N, CA, C and O of each residue as an XYZ file, in Angstrom:
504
protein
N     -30.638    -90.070     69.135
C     -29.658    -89.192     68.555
C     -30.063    -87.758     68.821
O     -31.210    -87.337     68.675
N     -28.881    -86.943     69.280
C     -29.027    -85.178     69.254
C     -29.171    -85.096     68.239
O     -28.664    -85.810     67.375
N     -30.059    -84.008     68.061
C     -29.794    -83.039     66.782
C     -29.392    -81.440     66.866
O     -29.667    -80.763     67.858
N     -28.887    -81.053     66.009
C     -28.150    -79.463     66.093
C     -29.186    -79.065     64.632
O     -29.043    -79.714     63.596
N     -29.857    -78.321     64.702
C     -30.376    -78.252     63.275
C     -29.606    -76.599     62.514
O     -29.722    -75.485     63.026
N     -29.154    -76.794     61.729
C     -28.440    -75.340     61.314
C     -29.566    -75.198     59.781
O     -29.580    -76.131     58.978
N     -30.135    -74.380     59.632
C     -30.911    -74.429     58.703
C     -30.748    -73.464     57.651
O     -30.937    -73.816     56.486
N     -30.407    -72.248     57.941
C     -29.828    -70.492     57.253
C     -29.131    -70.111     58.542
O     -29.125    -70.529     59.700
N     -28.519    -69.095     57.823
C     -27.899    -68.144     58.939
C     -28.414    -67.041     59.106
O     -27.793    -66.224     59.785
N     -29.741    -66.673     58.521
C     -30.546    -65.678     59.320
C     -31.562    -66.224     60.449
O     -32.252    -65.393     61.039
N     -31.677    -67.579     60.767
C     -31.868    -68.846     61.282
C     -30.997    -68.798     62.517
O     -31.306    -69.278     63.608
N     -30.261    -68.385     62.327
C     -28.847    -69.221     63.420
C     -29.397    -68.132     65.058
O     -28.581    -68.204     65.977
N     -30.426    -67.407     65.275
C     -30.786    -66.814     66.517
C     -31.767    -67.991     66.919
O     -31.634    -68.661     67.943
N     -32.703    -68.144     66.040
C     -33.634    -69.148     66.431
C     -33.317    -70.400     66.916
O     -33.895    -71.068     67.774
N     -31.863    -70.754     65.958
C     -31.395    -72.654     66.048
C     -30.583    -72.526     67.357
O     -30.640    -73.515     68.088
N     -29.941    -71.630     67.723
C     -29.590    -71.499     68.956
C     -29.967    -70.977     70.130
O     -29.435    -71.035     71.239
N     -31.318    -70.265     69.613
C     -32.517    -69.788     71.178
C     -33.447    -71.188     70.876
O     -33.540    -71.903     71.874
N     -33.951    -71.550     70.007
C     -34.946    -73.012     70.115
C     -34.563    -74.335     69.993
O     -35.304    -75.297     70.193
N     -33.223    -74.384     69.614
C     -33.084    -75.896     69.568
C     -31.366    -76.065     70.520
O     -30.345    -76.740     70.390
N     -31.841    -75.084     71.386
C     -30.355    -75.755     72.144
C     -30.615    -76.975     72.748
O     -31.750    -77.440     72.642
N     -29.983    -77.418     73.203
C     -29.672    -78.610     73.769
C     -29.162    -78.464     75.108
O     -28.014    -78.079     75.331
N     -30.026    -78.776     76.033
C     -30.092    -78.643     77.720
C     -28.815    -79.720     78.579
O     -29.050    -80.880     78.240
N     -27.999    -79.681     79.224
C     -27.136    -80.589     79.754
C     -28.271    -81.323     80.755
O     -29.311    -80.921     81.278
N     -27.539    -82.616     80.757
C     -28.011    -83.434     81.997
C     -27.542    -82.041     83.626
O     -26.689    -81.156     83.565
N     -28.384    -82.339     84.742
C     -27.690    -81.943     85.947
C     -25.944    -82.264     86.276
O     -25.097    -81.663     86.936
N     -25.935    -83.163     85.684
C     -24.372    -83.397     86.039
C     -23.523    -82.577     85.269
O     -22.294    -82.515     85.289
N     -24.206    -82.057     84.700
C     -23.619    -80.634     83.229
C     -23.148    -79.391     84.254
O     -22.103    -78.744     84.323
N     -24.444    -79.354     85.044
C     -24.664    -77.886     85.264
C     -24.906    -77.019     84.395
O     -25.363    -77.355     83.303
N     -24.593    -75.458     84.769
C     -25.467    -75.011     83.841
C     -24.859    -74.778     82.455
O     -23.698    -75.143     82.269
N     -25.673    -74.098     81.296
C     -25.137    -74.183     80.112
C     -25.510    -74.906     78.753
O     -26.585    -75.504     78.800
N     -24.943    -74.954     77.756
C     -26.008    -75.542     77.081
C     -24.573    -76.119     75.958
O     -23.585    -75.387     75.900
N     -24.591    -77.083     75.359
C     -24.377    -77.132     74.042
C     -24.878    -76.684     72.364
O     -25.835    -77.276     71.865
N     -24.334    -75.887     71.789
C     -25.463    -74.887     71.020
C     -24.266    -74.370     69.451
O     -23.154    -73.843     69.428
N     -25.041    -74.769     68.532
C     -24.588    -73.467     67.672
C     -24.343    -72.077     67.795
O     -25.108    -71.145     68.043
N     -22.654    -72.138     67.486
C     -22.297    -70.780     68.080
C     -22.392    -69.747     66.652
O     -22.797    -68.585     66.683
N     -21.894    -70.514     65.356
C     -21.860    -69.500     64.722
C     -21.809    -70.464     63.343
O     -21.266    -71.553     63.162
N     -22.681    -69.525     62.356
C     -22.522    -70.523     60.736
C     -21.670    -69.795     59.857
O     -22.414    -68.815     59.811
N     -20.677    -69.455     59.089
C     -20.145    -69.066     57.654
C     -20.788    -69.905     56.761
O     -20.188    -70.892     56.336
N     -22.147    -69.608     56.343
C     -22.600    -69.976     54.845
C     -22.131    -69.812     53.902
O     -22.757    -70.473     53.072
N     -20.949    -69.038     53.230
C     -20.993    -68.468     52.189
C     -19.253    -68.589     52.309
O     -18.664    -67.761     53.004
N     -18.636    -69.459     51.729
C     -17.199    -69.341     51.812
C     -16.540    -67.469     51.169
O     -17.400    -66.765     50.640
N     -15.687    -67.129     51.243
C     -15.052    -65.918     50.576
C     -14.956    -66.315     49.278
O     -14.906    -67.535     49.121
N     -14.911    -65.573     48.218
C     -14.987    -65.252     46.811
C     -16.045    -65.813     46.066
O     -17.231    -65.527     46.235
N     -15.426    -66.941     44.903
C     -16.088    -67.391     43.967
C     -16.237    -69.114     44.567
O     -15.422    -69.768     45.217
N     -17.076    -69.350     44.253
C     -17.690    -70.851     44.512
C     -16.609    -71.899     43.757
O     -17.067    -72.528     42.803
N     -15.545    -72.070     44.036
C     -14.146    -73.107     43.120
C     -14.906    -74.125     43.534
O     -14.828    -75.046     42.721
N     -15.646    -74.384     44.486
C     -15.752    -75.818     45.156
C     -13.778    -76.653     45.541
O     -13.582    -77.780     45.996
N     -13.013    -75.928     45.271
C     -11.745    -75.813     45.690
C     -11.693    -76.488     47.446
O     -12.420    -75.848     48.205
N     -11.115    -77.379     47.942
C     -11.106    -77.813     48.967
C     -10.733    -76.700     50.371
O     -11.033    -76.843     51.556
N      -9.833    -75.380     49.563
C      -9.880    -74.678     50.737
C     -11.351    -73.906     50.600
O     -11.957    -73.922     51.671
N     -11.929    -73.355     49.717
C     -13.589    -72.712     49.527
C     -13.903    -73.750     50.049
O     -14.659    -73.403     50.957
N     -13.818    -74.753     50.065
C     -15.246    -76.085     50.743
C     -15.165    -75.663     52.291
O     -16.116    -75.099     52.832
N     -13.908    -75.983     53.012
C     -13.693    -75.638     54.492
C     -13.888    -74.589     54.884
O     -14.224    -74.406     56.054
N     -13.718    -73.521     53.940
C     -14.288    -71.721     54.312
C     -15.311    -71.849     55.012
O     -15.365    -71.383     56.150
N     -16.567    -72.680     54.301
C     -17.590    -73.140     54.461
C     -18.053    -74.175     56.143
O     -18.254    -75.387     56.221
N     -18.092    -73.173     57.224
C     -18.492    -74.013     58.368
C     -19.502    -73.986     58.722
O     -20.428    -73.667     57.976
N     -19.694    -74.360     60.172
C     -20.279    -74.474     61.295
C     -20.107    -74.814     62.943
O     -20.049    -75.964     63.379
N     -20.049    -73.783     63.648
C     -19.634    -73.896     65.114
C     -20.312    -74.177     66.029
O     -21.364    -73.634     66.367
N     -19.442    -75.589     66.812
C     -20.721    -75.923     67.970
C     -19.846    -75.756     69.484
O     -18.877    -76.489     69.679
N     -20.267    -74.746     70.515
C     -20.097    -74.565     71.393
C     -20.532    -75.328     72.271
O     -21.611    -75.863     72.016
N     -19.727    -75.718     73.879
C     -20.304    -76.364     74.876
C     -19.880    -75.063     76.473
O     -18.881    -75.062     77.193
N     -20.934    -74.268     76.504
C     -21.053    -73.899     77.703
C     -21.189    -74.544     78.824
O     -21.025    -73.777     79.772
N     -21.450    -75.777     79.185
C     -21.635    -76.571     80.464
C     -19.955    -76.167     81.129
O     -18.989    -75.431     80.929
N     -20.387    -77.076     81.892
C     -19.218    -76.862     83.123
C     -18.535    -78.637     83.199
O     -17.861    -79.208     84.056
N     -18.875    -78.910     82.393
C     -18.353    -80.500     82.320
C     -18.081    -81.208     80.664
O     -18.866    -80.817     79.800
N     -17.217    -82.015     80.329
C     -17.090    -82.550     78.668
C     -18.397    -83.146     78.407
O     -18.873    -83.882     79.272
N     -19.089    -82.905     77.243
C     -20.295    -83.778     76.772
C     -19.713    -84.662     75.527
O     -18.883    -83.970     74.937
N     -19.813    -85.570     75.098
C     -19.956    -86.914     74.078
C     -20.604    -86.312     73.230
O     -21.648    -85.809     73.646
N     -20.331    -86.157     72.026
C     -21.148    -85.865     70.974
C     -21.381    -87.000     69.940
O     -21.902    -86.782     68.847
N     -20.946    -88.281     70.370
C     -21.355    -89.335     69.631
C     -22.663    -89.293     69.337
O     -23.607    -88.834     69.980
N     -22.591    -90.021     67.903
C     -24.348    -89.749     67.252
C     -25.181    -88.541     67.168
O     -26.324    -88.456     66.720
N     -24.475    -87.666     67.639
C     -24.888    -86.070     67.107
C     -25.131    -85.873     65.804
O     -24.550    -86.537     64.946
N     -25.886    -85.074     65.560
C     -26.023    -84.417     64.206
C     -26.424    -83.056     64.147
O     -27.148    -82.406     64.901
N     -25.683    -82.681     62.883
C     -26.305    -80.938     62.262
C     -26.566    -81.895     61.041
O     -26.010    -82.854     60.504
N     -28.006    -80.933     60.840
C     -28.557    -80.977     59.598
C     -29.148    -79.706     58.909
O     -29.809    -78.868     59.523
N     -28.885    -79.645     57.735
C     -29.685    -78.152     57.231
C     -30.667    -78.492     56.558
O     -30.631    -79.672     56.210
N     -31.625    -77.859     56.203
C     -32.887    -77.488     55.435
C     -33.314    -78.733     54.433
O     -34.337    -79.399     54.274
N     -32.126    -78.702     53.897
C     -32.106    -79.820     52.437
C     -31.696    -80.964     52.921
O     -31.703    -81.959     52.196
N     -31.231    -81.029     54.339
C     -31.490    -82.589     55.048
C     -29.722    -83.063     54.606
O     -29.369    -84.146     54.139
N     -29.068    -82.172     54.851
C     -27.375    -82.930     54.632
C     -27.297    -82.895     55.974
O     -27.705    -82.015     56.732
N     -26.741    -83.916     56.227
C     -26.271    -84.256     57.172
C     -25.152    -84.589     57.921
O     -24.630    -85.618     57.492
N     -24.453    -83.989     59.110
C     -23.153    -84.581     59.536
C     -23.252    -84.934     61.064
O     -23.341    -84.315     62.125
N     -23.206    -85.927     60.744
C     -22.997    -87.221     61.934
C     -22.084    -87.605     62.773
O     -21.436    -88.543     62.308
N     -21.656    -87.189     64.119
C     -20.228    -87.003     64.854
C     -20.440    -88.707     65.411
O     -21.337    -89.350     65.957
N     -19.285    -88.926     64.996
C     -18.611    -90.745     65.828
C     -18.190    -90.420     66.930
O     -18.591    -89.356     67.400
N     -17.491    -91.030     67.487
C     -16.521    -91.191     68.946
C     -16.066    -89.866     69.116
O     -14.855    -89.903     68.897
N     -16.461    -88.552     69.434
C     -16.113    -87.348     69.955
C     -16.683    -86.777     71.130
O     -17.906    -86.694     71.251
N     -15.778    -86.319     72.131
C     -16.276    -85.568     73.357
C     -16.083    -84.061     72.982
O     -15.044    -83.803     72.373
N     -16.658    -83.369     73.169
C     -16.476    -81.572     73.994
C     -16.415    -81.743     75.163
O     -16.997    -82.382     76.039
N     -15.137    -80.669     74.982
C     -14.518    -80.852     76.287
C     -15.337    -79.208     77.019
O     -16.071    -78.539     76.292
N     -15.118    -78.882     78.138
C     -16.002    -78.201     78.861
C     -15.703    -76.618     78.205
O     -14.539    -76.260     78.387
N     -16.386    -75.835     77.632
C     -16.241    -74.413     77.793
C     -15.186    -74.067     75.674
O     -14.766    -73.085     75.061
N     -15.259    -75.463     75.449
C     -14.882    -75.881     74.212
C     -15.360    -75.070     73.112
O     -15.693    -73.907     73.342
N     -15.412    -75.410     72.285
C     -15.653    -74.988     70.527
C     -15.107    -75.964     69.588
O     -13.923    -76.299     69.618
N     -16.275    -76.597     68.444
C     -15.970    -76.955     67.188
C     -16.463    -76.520     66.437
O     -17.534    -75.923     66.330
N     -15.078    -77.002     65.303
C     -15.633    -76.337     63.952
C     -16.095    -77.323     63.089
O     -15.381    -78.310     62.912
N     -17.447    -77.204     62.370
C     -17.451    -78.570     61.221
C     -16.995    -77.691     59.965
O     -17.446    -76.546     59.918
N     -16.340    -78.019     59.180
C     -15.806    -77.737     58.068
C     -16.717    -78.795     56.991
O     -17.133    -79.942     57.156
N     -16.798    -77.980     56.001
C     -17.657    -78.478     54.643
C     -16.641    -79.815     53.517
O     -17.063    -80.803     52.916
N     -15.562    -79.377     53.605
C     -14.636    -79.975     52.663
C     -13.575    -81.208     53.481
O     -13.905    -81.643     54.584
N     -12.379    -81.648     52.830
C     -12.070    -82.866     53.849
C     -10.264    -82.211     54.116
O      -9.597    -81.359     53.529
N      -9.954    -83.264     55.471
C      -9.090    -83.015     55.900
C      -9.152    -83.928     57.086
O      -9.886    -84.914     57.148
N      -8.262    -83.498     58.099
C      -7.977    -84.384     58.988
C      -8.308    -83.946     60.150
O      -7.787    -82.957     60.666
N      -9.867    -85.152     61.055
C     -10.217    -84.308     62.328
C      -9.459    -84.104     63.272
O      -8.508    -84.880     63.369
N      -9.564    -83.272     64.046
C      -8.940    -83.285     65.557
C      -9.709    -82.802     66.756
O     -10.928    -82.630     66.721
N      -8.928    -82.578     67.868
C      -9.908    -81.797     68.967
C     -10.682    -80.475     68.634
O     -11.665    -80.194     69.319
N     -10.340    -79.769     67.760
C     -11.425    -78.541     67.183
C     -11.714    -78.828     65.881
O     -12.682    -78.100     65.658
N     -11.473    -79.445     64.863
C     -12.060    -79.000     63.696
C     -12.659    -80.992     63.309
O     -12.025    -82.029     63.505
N     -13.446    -80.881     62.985
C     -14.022    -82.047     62.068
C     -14.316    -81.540     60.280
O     -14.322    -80.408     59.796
N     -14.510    -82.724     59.701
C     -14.211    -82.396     58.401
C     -16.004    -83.364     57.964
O     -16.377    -84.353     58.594
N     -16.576    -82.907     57.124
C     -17.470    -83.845     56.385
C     -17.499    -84.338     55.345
O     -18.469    -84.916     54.853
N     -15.763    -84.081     54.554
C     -15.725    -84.769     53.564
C     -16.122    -84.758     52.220
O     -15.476    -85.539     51.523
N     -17.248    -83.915     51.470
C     -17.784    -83.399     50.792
C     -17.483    -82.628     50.196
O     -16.855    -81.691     50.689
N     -17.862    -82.680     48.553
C     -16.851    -82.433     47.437
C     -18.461    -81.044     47.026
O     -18.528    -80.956     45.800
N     -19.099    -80.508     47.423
C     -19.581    -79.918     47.285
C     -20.682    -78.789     48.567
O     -21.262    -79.317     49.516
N     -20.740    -77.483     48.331
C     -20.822    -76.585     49.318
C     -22.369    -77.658     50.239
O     -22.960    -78.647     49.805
N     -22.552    -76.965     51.461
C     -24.247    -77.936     52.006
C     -24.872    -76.178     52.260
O     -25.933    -75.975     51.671
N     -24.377    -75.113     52.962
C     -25.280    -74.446     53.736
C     -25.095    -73.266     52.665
O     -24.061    -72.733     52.263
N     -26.996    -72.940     52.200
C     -27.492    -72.040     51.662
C     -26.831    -70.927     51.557
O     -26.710    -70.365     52.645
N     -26.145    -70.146     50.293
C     -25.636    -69.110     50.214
C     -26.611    -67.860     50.330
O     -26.140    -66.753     50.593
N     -27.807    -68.021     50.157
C     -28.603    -66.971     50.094
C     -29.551    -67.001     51.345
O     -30.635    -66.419     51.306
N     -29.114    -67.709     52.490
C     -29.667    -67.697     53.781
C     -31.543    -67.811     53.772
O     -32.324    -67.423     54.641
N     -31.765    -68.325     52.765
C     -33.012    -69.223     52.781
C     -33.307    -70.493     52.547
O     -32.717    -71.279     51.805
N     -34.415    -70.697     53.327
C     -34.743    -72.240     53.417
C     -35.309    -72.667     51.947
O     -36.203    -72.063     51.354
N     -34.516    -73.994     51.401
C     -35.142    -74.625     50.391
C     -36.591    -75.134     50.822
O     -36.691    -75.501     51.993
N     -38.176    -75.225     49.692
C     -38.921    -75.625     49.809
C     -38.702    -77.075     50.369
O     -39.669    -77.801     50.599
């Protein structure tokens, strides 16, 4: 299994300079990589299903070809985890994981979760 590790978002230079993820040669060049985290939905914490989805995470595919993200994972700090099934990125792509639920498609996946995962205060839990 890949892993994407999103850990803070003062984090998110490191998780995407140290833990990118290299294409096979048949990729060419480029990488699959965390493009960008919103930790912190806008306002007050409702845990409200649109505040849950405020709440993302973006995974870019720079290659020059679609990669499979089956059995992928982002995980943060405190070890939540979201686990991609039967999904490709398509070449030069972008997804979004959303915190709260709804219905996936070619850009957005949902994890379903009735409560926020990524650190509002952009530090790592012990």
């Amino acid at each position: 299994m890949r892993h994407l590790r999103a850990v803070t978002a003062t984090a998110l230079a490191a998780c995407v300079g140290g833990i990118v993820l290299l294409p096979t040669p048949a990729q060419a060049a480029g990488s699959v990589h965390i493009s960008k985290i919103y930790y912190d939905s806008p306002g007050r914490d409702t845990r409200t299903n649109a505040s849950l989805n405020a709440e993302y995470v973006q995974i870019r595919n720079t290659t020059r070809a679609a990669v499979s993200l089956k059995d992928w994972s982002v995980t943060d700090g405190s070890n939540h985890r979201y686990v991609f099934g039967a999904f490709t990125l398509g070449k030069g792509k972008t997804v979004t994981i959303r915190t709260g639920k709804g219905t996936n498609n070619a850009t957005t996946r949902y994890q379903g979760r009735t409560n926020y995962v990524w650190n509002n205060d952009r530090t790592r839990p012990p």
